[in-house]
JSON list of C-alpha atoms in Angstrom, two decimals:
[
{"chain": "A", "resi": 1, "resn": "MET", "atom": "CA", "xyz": [11.25, -13.72, 22.81]},
{"chain": "A", "resi": 2, "resn": "THR", "atom": "CA", "xyz": [8.43, -13.51, 20.29]},
{"chain": "A", "resi": 3, "resn": "GLU", "atom": "CA", "xyz": [8.62, -15.32, 16.99]},
{"chain": "A", "resi": 4, "resn": "PRO", "atom": "CA", "xyz": [9.57, -13.20, 13.98]},
{"chain": "A", "resi": 5, "resn": "ILE", "atom": "CA", "xyz": [6.79, -12.19, 11.59]},
{"chain": "A", "resi": 6, "resn": "ARG", "atom": "CA", "xyz": [6.88, -14.18, 8.35]},
{"chain": "A", "resi": 7, "resn": "VAL", "atom": "CA", "xyz": [6.84, -11.70, 5.46]},
{"chain": "A", "resi": 8, "resn": "ALA", "atom": "CA", "xyz": [6.88, -12.11, 1.67]},
{"chain": "A", "resi": 9, "resn": "VAL", "atom": "CA", "xyz": [7.20, -9.43, -1.01]},
{"chain": "A", "resi": 10, "resn": "ALA", "atom": "CA", "xyz": [5.31, -9.35, -4.30]},
{"chain": "A", "resi": 11, "resn": "GLY", "atom": "CA", "xyz": [7.27, -7.31, -6.82]},
{"chain": "A", "resi": 12, "resn": "HIS", "atom": "CA", "xyz": [10.60, -8.07, -5.14]},
{"chain": "A", "resi": 13, "resn": "ARG", "atom": "CA", "xyz": [12.51, -7.40, -8.37]},
{"chain": "A", "resi": 14, "resn": "GLY", "atom": "CA", "xyz": [11.15, -3.86, -8.85]},
{"chain": "A", "resi": 15, "resn": "LYS", "atom": "CA", "xyz": [12.55, -0.53, -7.63]},
{"chain": "A", "resi": 16, "resn": "VAL", "atom": "CA", "xyz": [10.89, -0.41, -4.23]},
{"chain": "A", "resi": 17, "resn": "GLY", "atom": "CA", "xyz": [10.30, -4.14, -3.80]},
{"chain": "A", "resi": 18, "resn": "SER", "atom": "CA", "xyz": [13.99, -5.00, -4.21]},
{"chain": "A", "resi": 19, "resn": "VAL", "atom": "CA", "xyz": [15.05, -2.43, -1.60]},
{"chain": "A", "resi": 20, "resn": "LEU", "atom": "CA", "xyz": [12.34, -3.65, 0.76]},
{"chain": "A", "resi": 21, "resn": "ALA", "atom": "CA", "xyz": [13.23, -7.33, 0.29]},
{"chain": "A", "resi": 22, "resn": "ALA", "atom": "CA", "xyz": [16.88, -6.59, 1.10]},
{"chain": "A", "resi": 23, "resn": "ALA", "atom": "CA", "xyz": [15.95, -4.54, 4.18]},
{"chain": "A", "resi": 24, "resn": "LEU", "atom": "CA", "xyz": [13.58, -7.21, 5.50]},
{"chain": "A", "resi": 25, "resn": "GLN", "atom": "CA", "xyz": [16.37, -9.79, 5.40]},
{"chain": "A", "resi": 26, "resn": "ASN", "atom": "CA", "xyz": [18.35, -7.67, 7.88]},
{"chain": "A", "resi": 27, "resn": "GLU", "atom": "CA", "xyz": [15.47, -7.09, 10.29]},
{"chain": "A", "resi": 28, "resn": "PRO", "atom": "CA", "xyz": [15.60, -9.40, 13.34]},
{"chain": "A", "resi": 29, "resn": "ALA", "atom": "CA", "xyz": [11.84, -9.17, 13.99]},
{"chain": "A", "resi": 30, "resn": "ILE", "atom": "CA", "xyz": [11.11, -10.35, 10.43]},
{"chain": "A", "resi": 31, "resn": "GLU", "atom": "CA", "xyz": [11.56, -13.72, 8.78]},
{"chain": "A", "resi": 32, "resn": "TYR", "atom": "CA", "xyz": [11.72, -12.92, 5.08]},
{"chain": "A", "resi": 33, "resn": "VAL", "atom": "CA", "xyz": [10.22, -16.00, 3.40]},
{"chain": "A", "resi": 34, "resn": "GLY", "atom": "CA", "xyz": [10.82, -14.88, -0.18]},
{"chain": "A", "resi": 35, "resn": "GLY", "atom": "CA", "xyz": [9.61, -12.89, -3.11]},
{"chain": "A", "resi": 36, "resn": "ILE", "atom": "CA", "xyz": [7.00, -13.50, -5.75]},
{"chain": "A", "resi": 37, "resn": "ALA", "atom": "CA", "xyz": [7.25, -12.20, -9.31]},
{"chain": "A", "resi": 38, "resn": "ARG", "atom": "CA", "xyz": [4.86, -11.93, -12.24]},
{"chain": "A", "resi": 39, "resn": "GLY", "atom": "CA", "xyz": [4.30, -15.39, -13.68]},
{"chain": "A", "resi": 40, "resn": "ASP", "atom": "CA", "xyz": [5.06, -17.25, -10.44]},
{"chain": "A", "resi": 41, "resn": "ASP", "atom": "CA", "xyz": [2.38, -19.48, -8.93]},
{"chain": "A", "resi": 42, "resn": "LEU", "atom": "CA", "xyz": [1.16, -17.24, -6.11]},
{"chain": "A", "resi": 43, "resn": "ALA", "atom": "CA", "xyz": [-1.22, -19.80, -4.57]},
{"chain": "A", "resi": 44, "resn": "GLU", "atom": "CA", "xyz": [1.55, -22.41, -4.40]},
{"chain": "A", "resi": 45, "resn": "PHE", "atom": "CA", "xyz": [4.01, -19.85, -3.01]},
{"chain": "A", "resi": 46, "resn": "LEU", "atom": "CA", "xyz": [1.56, -18.82, -0.27]},
{"chain": "A", "resi": 47, "resn": "HIS", "atom": "CA", "xyz": [0.81, -22.47, 0.55]},
{"chain": "A", "resi": 48, "resn": "GLN", "atom": "CA", "xyz": [4.49, -23.43, 0.80]},
{"chain": "A", "resi": 49, "resn": "LYS", "atom": "CA", "xyz": [5.94, -20.31, 2.46]},
{"chain": "A", "resi": 50, "resn": "ARG", "atom": "CA", "xyz": [2.96, -19.45, 4.68]},
{"chain": "A", "resi": 51, "resn": "PRO", "atom": "CA", "xyz": [3.73, -15.75, 5.16]},
{"chain": "A", "resi": 52, "resn": "GLN", "atom": "CA", "xyz": [1.80, -13.85, 7.81]},
{"chain": "A", "resi": 53, "resn": "ALA", "atom": "CA", "xyz": [2.00, -10.73, 5.66]},
{"chain": "A", "resi": 54, "resn": "LEU", "atom": "CA", "xyz": [2.40, -10.13, 1.93]},
{"chain": "A", "resi": 55, "resn": "VAL", "atom": "CA", "xyz": [3.82, -6.72, 1.04]},
{"chain": "A", "resi": 56, "resn": "ASP", "atom": "CA", "xyz": [2.90, -5.76, -2.51]},
{"chain": "A", "resi": 57, "resn": "PHE", "atom": "CA", "xyz": [4.73, -3.35, -4.80]},
{"chain": "A", "resi": 58, "resn": "THR", "atom": "CA", "xyz": [3.42, -4.40, -8.21]},
{"chain": "A", "resi": 59, "resn": "LYS", "atom": "CA", "xyz": [0.83, -2.86, -10.57]},
{"chain": "A", "resi": 60, "resn": "PRO", "atom": "CA", "xyz": [-2.78, -2.10, -9.50]},
{"chain": "A", "resi": 61, "resn": "ASN", "atom": "CA", "xyz": [-4.40, -5.08, -11.25]},
{"chain": "A", "resi": 62, "resn": "GLU", "atom": "CA", "xyz": [-1.72, -7.45, -9.93]},
{"chain": "A", "resi": 63, "resn": "ALA", "atom": "CA", "xyz": [-1.81, -5.91, -6.46]},
{"chain": "A", "resi": 64, "resn": "MET", "atom": "CA", "xyz": [-5.53, -6.53, -6.09]},
{"chain": "A", "resi": 65, "resn": "HIS", "atom": "CA", "xyz": [-5.18, -10.15, -7.22]},
{"chain": "A", "resi": 66, "resn": "ASN", "atom": "CA", "xyz": [-2.18, -10.67, -4.91]},
{"chain": "A", "resi": 67, "resn": "ALA", "atom": "CA", "xyz": [-3.87, -9.03, -1.92]},
{"chain": "A", "resi": 68, "resn": "LEU", "atom": "CA", "xyz": [-7.04, -11.12, -2.26]},
{"chain": "A", "resi": 69, "resn": "ALA", "atom": "CA", "xyz": [-4.96, -14.29, -2.65]},
{"chain": "A", "resi": 70, "resn": "ALA", "atom": "CA", "xyz": [-3.00, -13.37, 0.48]},
{"chain": "A", "resi": 71, "resn": "VAL", "atom": "CA", "xyz": [-6.22, -12.85, 2.43]},
{"chain": "A", "resi": 72, "resn": "ALA", "atom": "CA", "xyz": [-7.60, -16.18, 1.19]},
{"chain": "A", "resi": 73, "resn": "ALA", "atom": "CA", "xyz": [-4.39, -17.84, 2.47]},
{"chain": "A", "resi": 74, "resn": "GLY", "atom": "CA", "xyz": [-4.75, -16.12, 5.86]},
{"chain": "A", "resi": 75, "resn": "ALA", "atom": "CA", "xyz": [-1.98, -13.55, 5.31]},
{"chain": "A", "resi": 76, "resn": "SER", "atom": "CA", "xyz": [-2.38, -9.82, 5.88]},
{"chain": "A", "resi": 77, "resn": "PRO", "atom": "CA", "xyz": [-1.94, -7.74, 2.72]},
{"chain": "A", "resi": 78, "resn": "VAL", "atom": "CA", "xyz": [0.22, -4.62, 2.89]},
{"chain": "A", "resi": 79, "resn": "VAL", "atom": "CA", "xyz": [-0.32, -2.81, -0.41]},
{"chain": "A", "resi": 80, "resn": "GLY", "atom": "CA", "xyz": [2.17, -0.11, -1.37]},
{"chain": "A", "resi": 81, "resn": "THR", "atom": "CA", "xyz": [0.98, 0.00, -4.96]},
{"chain": "A", "resi": 82, "resn": "SER", "atom": "CA", "xyz": [-0.77, 3.16, -6.14]},
{"chain": "A", "resi": 83, "resn": "GLY", "atom": "CA", "xyz": [-3.83, 3.14, -8.35]},
{"chain": "A", "resi": 84, "resn": "LEU", "atom": "CA", "xyz": [-6.34, 0.97, -6.51]},
{"chain": "A", "resi": 85, "resn": "SER", "atom": "CA", "xyz": [-9.87, 2.28, -6.88]},
{"chain": "A", "resi": 86, "resn": "SER", "atom": "CA", "xyz": [-12.13, 3.00, -3.92]},
{"chain": "A", "resi": 87, "resn": "ALA", "atom": "CA", "xyz": [-14.14, -0.07, -4.95]},
{"chain": "A", "resi": 88, "resn": "ASP", "atom": "CA", "xyz": [-10.95, -2.17, -4.83]},
{"chain": "A", "resi": 89, "resn": "VAL", "atom": "CA", "xyz": [-10.11, -0.91, -1.35]},
{"chain": "A", "resi": 90, "resn": "ASP", "atom": "CA", "xyz": [-13.69, -1.61, -0.18]},
{"chain": "A", "resi": 91, "resn": "LYS", "atom": "CA", "xyz": [-13.53, -5.14, -1.64]},
{"chain": "A", "resi": 92, "resn": "LEU", "atom": "CA", "xyz": [-10.21, -5.77, 0.08]},
{"chain": "A", "resi": 93, "resn": "GLU", "atom": "CA", "xyz": [-11.53, -4.45, 3.40]},
{"chain": "A", "resi": 94, "resn": "THR", "atom": "CA", "xyz": [-14.56, -6.75, 3.16]},
{"chain": "A", "resi": 95, "resn": "ALA", "atom": "CA", "xyz": [-12.32, -9.75, 2.40]},
{"chain": "A", "resi": 96, "resn": "CYS", "atom": "CA", "xyz": [-10.01, -8.95, 5.34]},
{"chain": "A", "resi": 97, "resn": "LYS", "atom": "CA", "xyz": [-12.93, -8.64, 7.74]},
{"chain": "A", "resi": 98, "resn": "ALA", "atom": "CA", "xyz": [-14.42, -11.92, 6.51]},
{"chain": "A", "resi": 99, "resn": "LYS", "atom": "CA", "xyz": [-11.13, -13.78, 7.09]},
{"chain": "A", "resi": 100, "resn": "LYS", "atom": "CA", "xyz": [-10.36, -11.82, 10.28]},
{"chain": "A", "resi": 101, "resn": "VAL", "atom": "CA", "xyz": [-6.96, -10.64, 9.04]},
{"chain": "A", "resi": 102, "resn": "GLY", "atom": "CA", "xyz": [-5.56, -7.14, 9.10]},
{"chain": "A", "resi": 103, "resn": "GLY", "atom": "CA", "xyz": [-4.62, -5.28, 5.97]},
{"chain": "A", "resi": 104, "resn": "ILE", "atom": "CA", "xyz": [-3.43, -1.89, 4.84]},
{"chain": "A", "resi": 105, "resn": "VAL", "atom": "CA", "xyz": [-3.30, 0.10, 1.63]},
{"chain": "A", "resi": 106, "resn": "ALA", "atom": "CA", "xyz": [-0.56, 2.70, 2.11]},
{"chain": "A", "resi": 107, "resn": "PRO", "atom": "CA", "xyz": [0.07, 5.28, -0.61]},
{"chain": "A", "resi": 108, "resn": "ASN", "atom": "CA", "xyz": [3.50, 6.04, 0.79]},
{"chain": "A", "resi": 109, "resn": "PHE", "atom": "CA", "xyz": [5.80, 4.32, 3.27]},
{"chain": "A", "resi": 110, "resn": "ALA", "atom": "CA", "xyz": [8.08, 7.32, 3.87]},
{"chain": "A", "resi": 111, "resn": "ILE", "atom": "CA", "xyz": [7.74, 8.85, 7.33]},
{"chain": "A", "resi": 112, "resn": "GLY", "atom": "CA", "xyz": [8.04, 12.37, 5.91]},
{"chain": "A", "resi": 113, "resn": "ALA", "atom": "CA", "xyz": [5.15, 11.77, 3.52]},
{"chain": "A", "resi": 114, "resn": "VAL", "atom": "CA", "xyz": [2.97, 10.23, 6.24]},
{"chain": "A", "resi": 115, "resn": "LEU", "atom": "CA", "xyz": [3.66, 13.18, 8.54]},
{"chain": "A", "resi": 116, "resn": "MET", "atom": "CA", "xyz": [2.96, 15.64, 5.70]},
{"chain": "A", "resi": 117, "resn": "MET", "atom": "CA", "xyz": [-0.45, 14.04, 5.07]},
{"chain": "A", "resi": 118, "resn": "HIS", "atom": "CA", "xyz": [-1.31, 14.07, 8.77]},
{"chain": "A", "resi": 119, "resn": "LEU", "atom": "CA", "xyz": [-0.24, 17.69, 9.29]},
{"chain": "A", "resi": 120, "resn": "ALA", "atom": "CA", "xyz": [-2.02, 18.83, 6.12]},
{"chain": "A", "resi": 121, "resn": "GLU", "atom": "CA", "xyz": [-5.21, 17.25, 7.43]},
{"chain": "A", "resi": 122, "resn": "ILE", "atom": "CA", "xyz": [-4.86, 19.10, 10.73]},
{"chain": "A", "resi": 123, "resn": "ALA", "atom": "CA", "xyz": [-4.21, 22.42, 8.97]},
{"chain": "A", "resi": 124, "resn": "ALA", "atom": "CA", "xyz": [-6.92, 22.06, 6.30]},
{"chain": "A", "resi": 125, "resn": "PRO", "atom": "CA", "xyz": [-9.82, 23.70, 8.15]},
{"chain": "A", "resi": 126, "resn": "HIS", "atom": "CA", "xyz": [-7.75, 26.83, 8.78]},
{"chain": "A", "resi": 127, "resn": "PHE", "atom": "CA", "xyz": [-7.27, 27.78, 5.12]},
{"chain": "A", "resi": 128, "resn": "GLU", "atom": "CA", "xyz": [-9.70, 29.24, 2.60]},
{"chain": "A", "resi": 129, "resn": "ALA", "atom": "CA", "xyz": [-8.18, 27.24, -0.26]},
{"chain": "A", "resi": 130, "resn": "VAL", "atom": "CA", "xyz": [-5.85, 24.25, -0.43]},
{"chain": "A", "resi": 131, "resn": "GLU", "atom": "CA", "xyz": [-3.96, 22.92, -3.44]},
{"chain": "A", "resi": 132, "resn": "VAL", "atom": "CA", "xyz": [-1.82, 19.79, -3.76]},
{"chain": "A", "resi": 133, "resn": "ILE", "atom": "CA", "xyz": [1.02, 20.20, -6.26]},
{"chain": "A", "resi": 134, "resn": "GLU", "atom": "CA", "xyz": [3.50, 17.41, -6.92]},
{"chain": "A", "resi": 135, "resn": "MET", "atom": "CA", "xyz": [6.55, 16.81, -9.06]},
{"chain": "A", "resi": 136, "resn": "HIS", "atom": "CA", "xyz": [8.05, 13.47, -10.07]},
{"chain": "A", "resi": 137, "resn": "HIS", "atom": "CA", "xyz": [10.68, 11.91, -12.26]},
{"chain": "A", "resi": 138, "resn": "ALA", "atom": "CA", "xyz": [9.81, 11.32, -15.91]},
{"chain": "A", "resi": 139, "resn": "THR", "atom": "CA", "xyz": [9.20, 7.57, -15.42]},
{"chain": "A", "resi": 140, "resn": "LYS", "atom": "CA", "xyz": [6.55, 7.96, -12.69]},
{"chain": "A", "resi": 141, "resn": "LEU", "atom": "CA", "xyz": [3.70, 5.63, -13.66]},
{"chain": "A", "resi": 142, "resn": "ASP", "atom": "CA", "xyz": [0.74, 7.28, -11.95]},
{"chain": "A", "resi": 143, "resn": "ALA", "atom": "CA", "xyz": [-0.29, 10.89, -11.99]},
{"chain": "A", "resi": 144, "resn": "PRO", "atom": "CA", "xyz": [-1.65, 12.13, -9.76]},
{"chain": "A", "resi": 145, "resn": "SER", "atom": "CA", "xyz": [0.22, 9.84, -7.40]},
{"chain": "A", "resi": 146, "resn": "GLY", "atom": "CA", "xyz": [-1.41, 7.76, -4.72]},
{"chain": "A", "resi": 147, "resn": "THR", "atom": "CA", "xyz": [0.21, 10.05, -2.14]},
{"chain": "A", "resi": 148, "resn": "ALA", "atom": "CA", "xyz": [-1.28, 13.16, -3.75]},
{"chain": "A", "resi": 149, "resn": "LEU", "atom": "CA", "xyz": [-4.73, 11.58, -3.98]},
{"chain": "A", "resi": 150, "resn": "ALA", "atom": "CA", "xyz": [-4.59, 10.35, -0.36]},
{"chain": "A", "resi": 151, "resn": "THR", "atom": "CA", "xyz": [-3.49, 13.82, 0.77]},
{"chain": "A", "resi": 152, "resn": "ALA", "atom": "CA", "xyz": [-6.33, 15.44, -1.17]},
{"chain": "A", "resi": 153, "resn": "ARG", "atom": "CA", "xyz": [-8.88, 13.00, 0.28]},
{"chain": "A", "resi": 154, "resn": "ARG", "atom": "CA", "xyz": [-7.64, 13.68, 3.80]},
{"chain": "A", "resi": 155, "resn": "LEU", "atom": "CA", "xyz": [-7.84, 17.43, 3.17]},
{"chain": "A", "resi": 156, "resn": "ALA", "atom": "CA", "xyz": [-11.36, 17.08, 1.77]},
{"chain": "A", "resi": 157, "resn": "SER", "atom": "CA", "xyz": [-12.47, 15.04, 4.78]},
{"chain": "A", "resi": 158, "resn": "ARG", "atom": "CA", "xyz": [-11.71, 18.05, 6.99]},
{"chain": "A", "resi": 159, "resn": "ARG", "atom": "CA", "xyz": [-13.22, 20.57, 4.55]},
{"chain": "A", "resi": 160, "resn": "LYS", "atom": "CA", "xyz": [-16.67, 19.08, 3.97]},
{"chain": "A", "resi": 161, "resn": "ASP", "atom": "CA", "xyz": [-18.21, 22.37, 2.84]},
{"chain": "A", "resi": 162, "resn": "ARG", "atom": "CA", "xyz": [-15.58, 22.96, 0.14]},
{"chain": "A", "resi": 163, "resn": "PRO", "atom": "CA", "xyz": [-15.30, 21.15, -3.20]},
{"chain": "A", "resi": 164, "resn": "PHE", "atom": "CA", "xyz": [-12.64, 18.55, -3.96]},
{"chain": "A", "resi": 165, "resn": "ALA", "atom": "CA", "xyz": [-11.36, 18.08, -7.51]},
{"chain": "A", "resi": 166, "resn": "HIS", "atom": "CA", "xyz": [-8.25, 16.95, -9.31]},
{"chain": "A", "resi": 167, "resn": "ASN", "atom": "CA", "xyz": [-7.01, 17.16, -12.84]},
{"chain": "A", "resi": 168, "resn": "LYS", "atom": "CA", "xyz": [-4.14, 15.31, -14.45]}
]
């Protein structure tokens, strides 16, 4: 039997992070090594707990700091936080390649959303015009959401001769 993957969660007290942390503790293929919160000593946590992956559901500026610290410690960052810039993603990709660790920035972890983005990308060339419209609860922090932006980018990648724009 293979060893379980050692996983930590940054933002484990938040909406998504708390649900994820609880779910990871019930997953036999995962060894949940703990959560990190704002104000905790991340470097010390990573040194002591030695996670193989750090899943991040914090804020964009924290997520970038956490992801780069994870990479420096040899852990793969899994960023579920919206709002990273293209430059941030490029910087993280460069850091991961340099340390030879995997990493992912995922705008949405829901299977339905991932399938929607994939199918929209396949359908994009077959339509004259495409529009992404989204609705959220009143406390949603980012608009447009990371999912909407990722969907739009994927659509644009298949529609190179047509303009891409968004407005808040």
